[in-house]
Amino acid sequence: MTTTTPLEKDSSPSSEEKKSDTEHSDHRMFGLVTFLVADGMTFAGFFAAYLTFKAVNPLLPDAIYELELPLPTLNTILLLVSSATFHRAGKALQNKDSNLCQKWLLVTAALGLAFLTSQMIEYFTLPFGLTDNLFASTFYALTGFHGLHVTLGSILILIVWWQARSPKGSLSHDNSFLLEAAELYWHFVDGIWVVLFIILYLL
Amino acid sequence: MTLSFPPSEKKPLEGLQPKGWLRYLSFSLDHKVIGLQYLICGFIFYLIGGALAGAIRIELTSPLSDFLERDVYNQVLTLHGTIMIFLWIVPVVNGAFGNYLIPFYVGARDMAFPRLNAVAFWLIPPAGLMLITSYFINGAAQSGWTAYPPLSITTPAAGQIIWILSVLLLGGSSIFGGINFIATILKLRRPGLKLMQLPMYCWAMLGTSILVVLSTPVLAGTLILLSFDIVAHTGFFNPELGGNVIVYQHLFWFYSHPAVYIMVLPAFGLVSEILPVHCRKPLFGYITMVYSIMGIVVLGLVVWAHHMFTSGTPPWMRLFFTIATAFIAVPTGIKFFNWVATLWGGKISLNSAILFSCGFIINFVLGGITGVALAQVPFDIHVHDTYFVVAHFHYIVYGGSVFVIFSSIYHWFPKFTGKLLNENLGRFHFLITFIGFNLCFAPQHWLGLNGMPRRVAEYDPQFTFVNQLSSIGALLMALSTLPFLWNVLQSLLKGPKSGDNPWKALTPEWLTSSPPPVENWLGEAPLVTEPYGYGKKKKIVLAIKSEKEDKENI
Ligand code: HEM
Ligand SMILES: [Cu+2]
C-alpha cells in the first residue's frame, strides 16, 4: 500500500535539536567503524601477502634471520597498557574529572611515543635492511604501516588532550565524541599489533 | 513519530555558496549538486576515454602499428581502461546517481556526512588530471589497467608511479563514498521506513558499498607495495629479487573482481527503478532481488581467481573458483528473469529510457553467457588474453553499465533540470548506439576464438577485415554521442518544461518539485512504503495529491 502520511510536527524544537545532535554523533561513530573495517582490510591484504610469501617463496638458508623477542614483547606490553590508560581517560571524562582525564591522555600518548622509540631502536639494531630480501621487505612494510598508524594515533591523542585542556575546547563529558573516536581507533591499532606480533614474530 | 534529521550544519554555509551553474564548481555540500558534479565530471572523462578508444580502433584498422607507435599504443590502452573504469563508470553509477538519489530514497535531507561527500568528489578531478597529464610529460603508464608486475616494474617508472598515485586517490574517494552510502542507508532512514520498503537502488548501493569497503583497501595496499618495488627496489612482486608475481595477481583480483560488481550492481539497481515506471507495473520479485544482490556480494568476494586460470593455479583452486563463479550466475539470472517478468504484460511506453534499459538487458545477458563460458577452465585456457575476453567485458561494462547510465540520464533528466529531452532524438541515439555497440564488439568474439591476442598494436593480417568491421562499429558509437549532446544542449536552452513528475512515478524523488529545493522537500519527507505500487490508480493519485497539500501547507 502506498501511504503518504505527513509526519506529526514536533512541538518543541529544542528537544528535537538535542535528540538529533546525539544521533549525529552516532552516525560519526558508525562511519568510523566502517572506516576501520576498511583499514583492517588493508592490513588483511598485507598479512595475506606475507603468509603467502612465506609459504611459497622459501628463502635461502643464509638469508633467514631469527628475530629477537624482548623488544617486540616490550612493545606489545606498552601498547596493551596504553589501551588501558586510554580507557581510564574516557572513564575520567565521564566522571567529569577533566584533570584526571588529561593526565591519563598524556600517559597514553607517552606510551605511544615510547612504542615508536623502541620500534626505532629495533629497526636500527636489526641485521637486515628494507631491500635485503623478501622477508625483510615484508617485515618493514608491515611494521612500518602499523607504525604509521601509531604515529597518527599519538598525534590524535595529543589533539584530544589539547581540546580537553583548553576550557573552550570541543571536549566535555556530554560531548566526548572526539575522545571516543580516538579511543576506538587506538584499540584498533593495538589489536592489529597483537595480530602482527603473533604472525610476524611468533609464527 | 518524530523526525530526526541531523541538524543541517550546512545552513550557515549555504549563503556563502555561489548560485546557478557556479555551484557545480564549488565545494558544495548539497548531495544533489555533488551528484551532478560526479555526473558531469564523469562524462567529460568518458569523452576523453572515448577519444582514446577511437585512437585504438583507428590503429587496429590495419595489421601494422602505423597510426600509433607501439609504446604510445600501450599508453593509450592503459589510459583508456583506467579512465573508463575509475573515472567514468565507478564514479557515475555510484557517486553520481547514488548521491542524487539515495537521500531521497531514505527520506533524508542529505547524505550522512556531507563534508566527506564533497571531499570524496573533489579527489577525482585532480586524480584524473594527473593521470592524463602524465601522458604529456613523461609518458603515461604502459602496463594496462591491471598493472601486472613484472611489466609494471620494468616499464618507465614515472608514468607508472603517477598511475598508482591517481588510482590510490580514486580508491580513497570510492571508500569515502562507500562509507557515506552505508551510513546513509542504514542510519538516516526516515522514521517509519523499513529496510524492505526501500527502492531497489538502495539495496544495490548497500551491496556495492560493502564491496567497496571490503575490497578497495586491499588494492590500495597492493599498489603501495608495487610502488615500493618501483621506487625503492624492494622485491615483493619482482621475481628477480625473489618476489612473487602471482601474489600481486591474487591481491589485485581480490579487488578487481568485486570491482566489476561495483560497476554493475548499481546499474542493476538503476534499471530496477526505471523499468517499473515506464511499464506501469510493480517490480517483479522484490525480495528475491534483495537476496540476489546480497548473494552476489558474498559470492563476488570469492571468485577472483577465475581471472588467473592460466597463472599456474593448482587444480583444487581452479575447481573451487570455477564452481563459485558458476554459482554467481544464479542470482544474476534471477535478476534477469525478474526484469523480464516486470516488463511482461506491462503498458510499456517505448521511450528512450526504457529502450536503453532493454538494450542493457539484452547485452548483459550475452555478456553473462560468455562470462559463464570463460569460467570453464578448458575454454578459458583457449581464449584467455584474447579478444574474446575483451568482447565479454565490454558487453557487460558498455552494453550493461553504460547503457544503464544513458537510460538513467533520460529517466532523471527532468528531475535534474525540470526540462524534457527530445524523445525522438533519444530513440535515434539508442538505435545508433545499439547497432554501433554490437557491430563493434560482437565480431571480437570471433577474433578471440581464432586467437587474436588482446593489448597488442599489431596482428595477423587474416584478422584485418573483421577488425575493420569492429572499427566501423566504434565509429558509429562515437557518432551516437552527438545526437545525445545536442539533445541535452537543446533541452537545457529551450526544452519544454517537464513539470514535477512527468513519468507519474511513485518513488520519493518524484514527490517533490523538479528540480528539487535545497533540502529536498519543502515540507516533511513523504513516507513511501511501496515505491512500486503501479497499476493501482487510486493510490497514485493519493500520493501525488498529498504531496501537493504538503506544499500548500508551507
Ligand atoms: C555472469 C557473471 C560473470 C562471469 C561468470 C564472468 C566471468 C569472467 C571470467 C572467467 C573472466 C576472465 C577471463 C580471462 O581473463 O581469461 C572475466 C573477465 C572480465 N570480466 Fe567477467 N564475468 C561476469 C560478469 C562480469 C561483470 C558484471 C563485469 C563488469 C561489470 C565483468 C567484467 C570483466 C572484466 C573487466 C574482465 C577482464 C579483466 C581483464 O583481464 O582485464 N564481468 N569474466
Ligand atoms: Cu571476475
PDB file of N, CA, C and O and ligand atoms in Angstrom, chain B residues 257 260 306-307, ligand 2:
ATOM      1  N   HIS B 257      37.846  -8.264  -9.150  1.00  0.00           N
ATOM      2  CA  HIS B 257      36.579  -8.911  -9.489  1.00  0.00           C
ATOM      3  C   HIS B 257      35.415  -8.224  -8.785  1.00  0.00           C
ATOM      4  O   HIS B 257      34.452  -7.865  -9.457  1.00  0.00           O
ATOM      5  N   VAL B 260      34.189  -5.338 -10.708  1.00  0.00           N
ATOM      6  CA  VAL B 260      33.245  -5.443 -11.819  1.00  0.00           C
ATOM      7  C   VAL B 260      31.818  -5.375 -11.284  1.00  0.00           C
ATOM      8  O   VAL B 260      30.925  -4.848 -11.949  1.00  0.00           O
ATOM      9  N   HIS B 306      39.182 -16.680 -11.045  1.00  0.00           N
ATOM     10  CA  HIS B 306      38.816 -17.088 -12.406  1.00  0.00           C
ATOM     11  C   HIS B 306      39.521 -16.207 -13.443  1.00  0.00           C
ATOM     12  O   HIS B 306      39.446 -16.477 -14.626  1.00  0.00           O
ATOM     13  N   HIS B 307      40.183 -15.166 -12.986  1.00  0.00           N
ATOM     14  CA  HIS B 307      40.995 -14.365 -13.904  1.00  0.00           C
ATOM     15  C   HIS B 307      42.402 -14.940 -14.040  1.00  0.00           C
ATOM     16  O   HIS B 307      43.215 -14.395 -14.765  1.00  0.00           O
TER      17      HIS B 307
HETATM   18 CU    CU C   2      35.837 -11.701 -12.448  1.00  0.00          CU
END
